[in-house]
Amino acid sequence: MKTDAKVALVLGGIKGIGKAIALDLLRRGHRVAATWHDWPESLAAMQNDFADTGTDHLIERIDLLETDAISGLVQRTVNHFGRLDILINNIERGGWPVVHGRYTCNQWDLEMATTLRAKQWVFDAALPHLKASEDGAVVNISSIAAIVGRCGPASLLFNEGYAAANRGISLLTETWARLGRPHVRVNELMLGIFETRHGPDTRGWGLLTDRQRQAIIDHTLLARIGQVDDVVRAIRFLLDDAPFMTGSVMRLDGGYFLGGESVAPMPEGVISHSGGGLK
């Protein structure tokens, strides 16, 4: 994708990963509409940091569970900037087993509505404008909960409903890539354990024991928690350097998914390499 002045809609831009993505886009000259709903104590910092970039932006408070309000959000974005080229579908809610314990119906429904349903309604509203751009891009942000579920060290982090919702995102990614062709690319960034997402800067992390936290790191091939900048770099790649990629899922987890299995040393075998026969 060209790096001229595009317009991006970034969901969940008040802090953490969403805010970092929005700020990176602004600093690179893209105009950004960013949403927020929770954490009003972080709003002033969001406003100041966005203003410091010197790039035109729009900050909108919206509850994306109220689907009737979503078309208005997209229309206000287009009215303000005149176009829409990029959608960063960064909205989720996951109940940590260590925080919430057993599911209630309300918790299950809230996770499904936030992680899965809201993405669908935002995409539906944005698609005509993304097509009009003729160089549109959507990034759905999901979790490796979709493929690891509630097992191993992640048993304390991922609930079944959250995992199921995230697996559903991959189906949306594939369907939307077909709907957007040929002018809108739709890809998915599947995240592992990050500092602001299931990691040290979250409430659930503080409820884990030292041993439980170390088990998560030991299960990760790169032996560390992901940083926000790791996500920002991946988003740049998907937007700027992957013009032939659509309908794809890119896993960014430091190798957590692979970390449960080790590779045994190569055995000597029974074939003699000198004579070609058995030892």
Short mmCIF file of C-alpha atoms in Angstrom, two decimals, residues 7 9 31 33 58 71-85 125-126 128-130 132:
data_model
loop_
_atom_site.label_atom_id
_atom_site.label_comp_id
_atom_site.label_asym_id
_atom_site.label_seq_id
_atom_site.Cartn_x
_atom_site.Cartn_y
_atom_site.Cartn_z
CA VAL A 7 -7.60 7.59 6.31
CA LEU A 9 -10.46 3.92 11.43
CA ARG A 31 -5.28 10.63 9.14
CA ALA A 33 -10.37 8.27 13.47
CA LEU A 58 -10.92 12.37 15.07
CA SER A 71 -23.05 3.28 10.74
CA GLY A 72 -23.07 6.78 12.21
CA LEU A 73 -19.46 6.36 13.38
CA VAL A 74 -18.32 5.35 9.92
CA GLN A 75 -20.29 8.14 8.27
CA ARG A 76 -18.84 10.78 10.62
CA THR A 77 -15.37 9.51 9.76
CA VAL A 78 -16.05 9.82 6.03
CA ASN A 79 -17.70 13.22 6.45
CA HIS A 80 -14.68 14.52 8.37
CA PHE A 81 -11.93 13.16 6.13
CA GLY A 82 -13.72 12.60 2.83
CA ARG A 83 -12.74 8.94 2.52
CA LEU A 84 -11.85 5.71 4.32
CA ASP A 85 -8.96 3.48 3.32
CA ALA A 125 -20.63 -0.19 7.44
CA ALA A 126 -17.07 0.43 6.26
CA PRO A 128 -18.59 0.52 0.63
CA HIS A 129 -16.14 3.27 1.54
CA LEU A 130 -13.16 0.92 1.55
CA ALA A 132 -14.45 3.35 -3.11
#
